[in-house]
CSV table of C-alpha atoms in Angstrom, one decimal:
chain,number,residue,atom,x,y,z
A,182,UNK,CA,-86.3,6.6,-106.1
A,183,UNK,CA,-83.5,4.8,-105.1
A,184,UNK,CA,-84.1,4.6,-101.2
A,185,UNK,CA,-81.6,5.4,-98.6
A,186,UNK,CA,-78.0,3.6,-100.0
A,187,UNK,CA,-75.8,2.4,-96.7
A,188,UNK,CA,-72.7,1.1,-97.5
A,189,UNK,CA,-70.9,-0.8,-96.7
A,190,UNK,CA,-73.4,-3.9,-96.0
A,191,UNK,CA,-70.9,-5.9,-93.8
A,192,UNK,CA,-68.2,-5.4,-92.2
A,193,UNK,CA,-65.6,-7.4,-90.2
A,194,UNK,CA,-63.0,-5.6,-88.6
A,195,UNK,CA,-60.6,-6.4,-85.1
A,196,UNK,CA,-60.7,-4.8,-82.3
A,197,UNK,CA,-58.9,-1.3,-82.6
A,198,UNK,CA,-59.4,-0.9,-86.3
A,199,UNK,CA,-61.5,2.5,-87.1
A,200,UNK,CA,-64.8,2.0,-89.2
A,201,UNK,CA,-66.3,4.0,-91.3
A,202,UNK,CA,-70.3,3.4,-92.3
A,203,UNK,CA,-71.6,5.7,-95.1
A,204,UNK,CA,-75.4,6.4,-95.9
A,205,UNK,CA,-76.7,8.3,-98.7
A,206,UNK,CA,-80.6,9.8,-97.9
A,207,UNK,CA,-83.2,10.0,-100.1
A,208,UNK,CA,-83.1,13.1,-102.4
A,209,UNK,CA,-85.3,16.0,-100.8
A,210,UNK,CA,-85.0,14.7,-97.4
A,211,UNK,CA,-83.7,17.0,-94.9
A,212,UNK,CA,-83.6,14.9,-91.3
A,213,UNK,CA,-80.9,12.0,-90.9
A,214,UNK,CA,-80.9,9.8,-88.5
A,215,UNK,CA,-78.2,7.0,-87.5
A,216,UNK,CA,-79.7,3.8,-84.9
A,217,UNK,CA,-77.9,1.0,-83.8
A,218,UNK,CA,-79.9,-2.2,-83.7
A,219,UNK,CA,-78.8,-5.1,-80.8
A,220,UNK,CA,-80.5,-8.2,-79.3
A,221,UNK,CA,-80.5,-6.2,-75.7
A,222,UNK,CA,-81.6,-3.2,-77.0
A,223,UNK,CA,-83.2,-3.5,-80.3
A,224,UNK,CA,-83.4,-0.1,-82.3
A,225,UNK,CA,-81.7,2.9,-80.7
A,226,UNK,CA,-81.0,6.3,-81.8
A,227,UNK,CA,-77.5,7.1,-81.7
A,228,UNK,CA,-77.7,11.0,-83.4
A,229,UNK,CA,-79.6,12.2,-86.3
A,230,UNK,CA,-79.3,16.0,-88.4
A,231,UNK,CA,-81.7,18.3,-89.4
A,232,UNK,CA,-80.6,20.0,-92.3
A,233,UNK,CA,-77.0,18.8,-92.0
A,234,UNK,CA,-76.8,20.1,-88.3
A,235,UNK,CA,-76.6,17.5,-85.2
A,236,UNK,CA,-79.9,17.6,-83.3
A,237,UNK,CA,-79.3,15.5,-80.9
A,238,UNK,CA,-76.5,13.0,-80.3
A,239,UNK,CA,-77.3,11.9,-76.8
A,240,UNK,CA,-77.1,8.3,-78.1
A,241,UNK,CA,-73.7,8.4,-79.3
A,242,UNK,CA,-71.9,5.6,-76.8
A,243,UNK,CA,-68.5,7.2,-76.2
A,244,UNK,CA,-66.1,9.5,-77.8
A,245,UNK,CA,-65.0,6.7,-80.1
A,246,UNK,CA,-68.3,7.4,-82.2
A,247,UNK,CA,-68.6,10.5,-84.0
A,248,UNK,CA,-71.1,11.7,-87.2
A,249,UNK,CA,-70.6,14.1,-90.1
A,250,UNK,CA,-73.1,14.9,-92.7
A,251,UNK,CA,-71.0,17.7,-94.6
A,252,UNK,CA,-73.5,18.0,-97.5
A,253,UNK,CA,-77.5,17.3,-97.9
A,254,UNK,CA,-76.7,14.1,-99.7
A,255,UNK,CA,-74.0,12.2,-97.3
A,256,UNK,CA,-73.1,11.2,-93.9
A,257,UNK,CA,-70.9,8.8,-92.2
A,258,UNK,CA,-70.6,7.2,-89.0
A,259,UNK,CA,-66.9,6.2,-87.9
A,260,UNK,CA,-66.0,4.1,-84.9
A,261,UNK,CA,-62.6,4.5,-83.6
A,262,UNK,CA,-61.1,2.5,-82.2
A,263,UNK,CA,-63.3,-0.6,-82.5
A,264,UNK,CA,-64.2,-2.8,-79.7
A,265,UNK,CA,-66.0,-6.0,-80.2
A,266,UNK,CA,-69.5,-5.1,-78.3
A,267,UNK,CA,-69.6,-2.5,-81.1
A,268,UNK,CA,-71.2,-5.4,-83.1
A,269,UNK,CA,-74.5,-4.9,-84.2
A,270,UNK,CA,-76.7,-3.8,-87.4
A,271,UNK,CA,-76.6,-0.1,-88.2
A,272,UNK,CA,-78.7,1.8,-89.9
A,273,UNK,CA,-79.3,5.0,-91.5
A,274,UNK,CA,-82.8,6.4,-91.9
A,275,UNK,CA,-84.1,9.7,-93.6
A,276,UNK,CA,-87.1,11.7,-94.0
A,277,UNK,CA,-88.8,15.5,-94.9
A,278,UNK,CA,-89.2,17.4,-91.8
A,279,UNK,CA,-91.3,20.2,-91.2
A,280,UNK,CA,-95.1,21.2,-91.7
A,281,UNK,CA,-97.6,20.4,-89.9
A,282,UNK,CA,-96.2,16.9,-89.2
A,283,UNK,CA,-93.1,14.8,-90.0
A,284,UNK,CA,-93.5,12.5,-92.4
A,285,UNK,CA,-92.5,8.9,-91.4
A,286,UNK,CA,-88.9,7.6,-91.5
A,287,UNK,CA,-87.3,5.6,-94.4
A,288,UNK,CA,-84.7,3.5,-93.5
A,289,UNK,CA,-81.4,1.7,-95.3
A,290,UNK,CA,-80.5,-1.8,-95.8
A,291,UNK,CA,-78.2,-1.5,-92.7
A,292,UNK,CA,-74.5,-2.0,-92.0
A,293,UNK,CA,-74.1,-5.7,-90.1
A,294,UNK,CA,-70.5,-4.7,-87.8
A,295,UNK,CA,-68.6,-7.4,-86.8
A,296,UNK,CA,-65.7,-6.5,-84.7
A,297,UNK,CA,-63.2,-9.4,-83.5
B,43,UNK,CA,-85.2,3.7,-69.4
B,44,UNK,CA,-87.2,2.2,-72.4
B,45,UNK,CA,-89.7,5.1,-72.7
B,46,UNK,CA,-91.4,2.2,-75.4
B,47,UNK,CA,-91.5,-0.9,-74.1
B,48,UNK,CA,-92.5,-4.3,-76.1
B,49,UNK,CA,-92.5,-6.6,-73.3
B,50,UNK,CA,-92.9,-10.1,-75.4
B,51,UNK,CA,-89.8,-10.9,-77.4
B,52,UNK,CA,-91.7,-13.2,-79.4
B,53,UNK,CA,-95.1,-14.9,-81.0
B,54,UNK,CA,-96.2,-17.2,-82.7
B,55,UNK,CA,-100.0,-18.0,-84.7
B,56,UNK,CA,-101.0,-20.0,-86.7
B,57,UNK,CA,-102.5,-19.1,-90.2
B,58,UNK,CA,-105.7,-17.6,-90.6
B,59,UNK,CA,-106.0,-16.4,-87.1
B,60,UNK,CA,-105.3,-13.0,-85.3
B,61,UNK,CA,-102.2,-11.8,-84.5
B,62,UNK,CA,-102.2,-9.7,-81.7
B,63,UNK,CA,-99.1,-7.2,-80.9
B,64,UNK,CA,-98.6,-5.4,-77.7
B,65,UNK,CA,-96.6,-2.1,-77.5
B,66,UNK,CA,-96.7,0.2,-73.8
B,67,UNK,CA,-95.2,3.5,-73.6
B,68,UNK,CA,-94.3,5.9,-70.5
B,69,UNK,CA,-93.9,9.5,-72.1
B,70,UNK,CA,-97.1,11.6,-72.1
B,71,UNK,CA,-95.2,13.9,-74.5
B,72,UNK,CA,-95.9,11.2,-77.0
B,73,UNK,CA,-98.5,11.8,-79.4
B,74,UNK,CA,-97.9,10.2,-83.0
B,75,UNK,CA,-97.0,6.6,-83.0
B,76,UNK,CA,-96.3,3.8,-85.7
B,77,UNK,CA,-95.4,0.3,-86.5
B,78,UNK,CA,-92.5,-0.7,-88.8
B,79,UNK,CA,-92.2,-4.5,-89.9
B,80,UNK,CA,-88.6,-6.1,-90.4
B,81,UNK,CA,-87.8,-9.4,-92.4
B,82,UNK,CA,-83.8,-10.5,-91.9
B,83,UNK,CA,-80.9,-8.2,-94.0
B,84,UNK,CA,-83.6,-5.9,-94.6
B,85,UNK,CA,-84.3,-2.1,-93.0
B,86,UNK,CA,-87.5,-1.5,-91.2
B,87,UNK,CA,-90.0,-0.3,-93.0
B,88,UNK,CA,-93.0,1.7,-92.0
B,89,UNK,CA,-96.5,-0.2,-91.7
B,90,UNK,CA,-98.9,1.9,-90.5
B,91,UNK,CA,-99.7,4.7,-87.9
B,92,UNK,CA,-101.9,6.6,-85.6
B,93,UNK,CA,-102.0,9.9,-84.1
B,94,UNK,CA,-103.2,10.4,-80.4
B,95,UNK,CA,-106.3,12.5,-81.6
B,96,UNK,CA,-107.8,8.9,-82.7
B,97,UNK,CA,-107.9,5.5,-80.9
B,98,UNK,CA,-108.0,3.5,-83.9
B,99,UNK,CA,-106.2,3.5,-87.9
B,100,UNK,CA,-107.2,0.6,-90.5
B,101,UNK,CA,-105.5,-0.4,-93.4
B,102,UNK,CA,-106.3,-3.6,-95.1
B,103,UNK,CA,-105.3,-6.5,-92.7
B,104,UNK,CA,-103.8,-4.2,-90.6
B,105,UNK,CA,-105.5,-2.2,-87.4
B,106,UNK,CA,-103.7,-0.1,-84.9
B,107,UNK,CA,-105.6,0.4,-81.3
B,108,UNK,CA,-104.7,3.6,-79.2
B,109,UNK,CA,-105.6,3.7,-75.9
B,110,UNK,CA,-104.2,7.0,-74.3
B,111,UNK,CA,-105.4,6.7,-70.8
B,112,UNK,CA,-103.2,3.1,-70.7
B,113,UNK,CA,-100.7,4.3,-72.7
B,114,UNK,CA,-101.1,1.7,-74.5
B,115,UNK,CA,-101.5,0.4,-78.4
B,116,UNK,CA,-101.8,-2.8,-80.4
B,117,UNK,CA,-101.4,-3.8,-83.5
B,118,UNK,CA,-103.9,-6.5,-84.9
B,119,UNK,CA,-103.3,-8.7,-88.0
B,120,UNK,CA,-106.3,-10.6,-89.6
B,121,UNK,CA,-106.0,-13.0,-91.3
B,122,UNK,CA,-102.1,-13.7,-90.3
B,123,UNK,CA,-100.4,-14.8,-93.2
B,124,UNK,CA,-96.9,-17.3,-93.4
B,125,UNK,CA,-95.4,-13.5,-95.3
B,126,UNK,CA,-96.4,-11.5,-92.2
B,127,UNK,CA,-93.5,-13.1,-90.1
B,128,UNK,CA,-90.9,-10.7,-89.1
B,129,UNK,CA,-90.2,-8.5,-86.6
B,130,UNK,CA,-92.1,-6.1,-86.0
B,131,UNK,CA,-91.0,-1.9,-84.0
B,132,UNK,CA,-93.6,-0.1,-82.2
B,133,UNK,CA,-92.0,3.6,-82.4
B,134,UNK,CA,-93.6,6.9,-81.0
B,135,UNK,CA,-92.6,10.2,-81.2
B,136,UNK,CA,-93.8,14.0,-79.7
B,137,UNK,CA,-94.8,17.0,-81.7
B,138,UNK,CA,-92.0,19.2,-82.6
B,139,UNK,CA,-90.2,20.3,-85.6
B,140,UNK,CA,-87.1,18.3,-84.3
B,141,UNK,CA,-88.8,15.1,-82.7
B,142,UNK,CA,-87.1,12.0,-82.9
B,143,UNK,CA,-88.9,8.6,-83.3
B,144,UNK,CA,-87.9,6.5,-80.4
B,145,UNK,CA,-88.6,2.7,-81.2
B,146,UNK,CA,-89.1,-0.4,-78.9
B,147,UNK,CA,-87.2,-3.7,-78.5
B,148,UNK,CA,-89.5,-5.7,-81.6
B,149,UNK,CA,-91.4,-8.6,-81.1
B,150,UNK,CA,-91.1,-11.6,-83.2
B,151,UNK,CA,-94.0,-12.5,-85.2
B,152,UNK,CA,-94.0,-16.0,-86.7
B,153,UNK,CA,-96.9,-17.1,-88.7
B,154,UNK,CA,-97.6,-20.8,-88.9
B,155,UNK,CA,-98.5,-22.8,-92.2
């Protein structure tokens, strides 16, 4: 199994500049979940999907983040415009859902964002 | 509001001796609750966990401690080992088809030679 693929791994970008982060799950998982990680606030949860439908996307900052996941095996997370306290580590996470309980969260290698 | 709260950023131990991680939470809602460890350029990945019906899982070196009436867990490493530093997410979540994990701040493990 090939894990949850992020790409890309960094990222420099300036300020106004629209970013697009991409994350593959792991085959058979249906929830996806995108965090942000910072030194003020460590891991939060910006939105995540349950079978390709947002849940919950109370963590999304501002208008100028939005999520798609058009298909079971794809979702991306685009910034627009940048600003530079948009800098941070972003990852992507997936897991099975459902049952009796979920099943614990995988996560990708991240996306380090620098915006300028 | 951190609803999970990891109120030391940071510690450090030396080899051989316990490590000793702190994690406090403030929803009663919560029931199932894990530890993920983190080395640098890596994701988090998952460690070990413990559901509200018991105060206490054990894996190998690794114990987690649930105490419900504090809300309140630990996670206790013995022996620490120099490949244990990292840092390290308490996360909990409630029951529900659609829960969400919600994770703390980390703390900062750094194992001493």
């Amino acid at each position: 199994d090939a894990g949850v693929i992020q790409s890309p791994r960094h990222e420099v970008t300036e300020m106004g500049q629209e970013v697009t982060l991409r994350c593959k799950p792991i085959s058979g998982h249906n929830s996806l979940f995108w965090y942000r990680q910072t030194m003020m606030r460590g891991l939060e949860l910006l939105i995540y999907f349950n079978n390709n439908v947002p849940i919950d996307d109370s963590g999304m900052p501002e208008d100028r983040f939005s999520a798609k996941m058009p298909n079971a095996s794809f979702s991306t997370l685009k910034i627009q415009p940048s600003e530079p306290r948009d800098s941070a580590v972003y990852f992507c996470a997936s897991r099975r859902t459902g049952g009796v309980t979920n099943e614990k969260l995988f996560f990708g290698s991240g996306t380090q964002l620098s915006v300028l | 509001d951190q609803q999970v709260k990891q109120n030391s950023p940071s510690l450090s131990v030396q080899e051989g001796r316990i490590s000793i991680l702190n994690c406090d939470y403030t929803n009663s809602m919560f029931d199932y609750f894990l530890w993920y460890k983190k080395y640098p350029a890596e994701g988090p990945t998952f460690l070990i966990s413990i559901s509200s019906i018991k105060d206490k899982n054990e894996d190998g070196r690794f114990t987690v401690f649930l105490n419900k009436s504090a809300k309140h867990l630990s996670l206790h490493i013995v022996p620490s080992q120099p490949g244990d530093s990292a840092v390290y997410f308490c996360a909990a979540s409630a029951r529900g088809a659609n829960s969400k994990l919600t994770f703390g701040k980390g703390i900062t493990l750094s194992v001493r030679p």
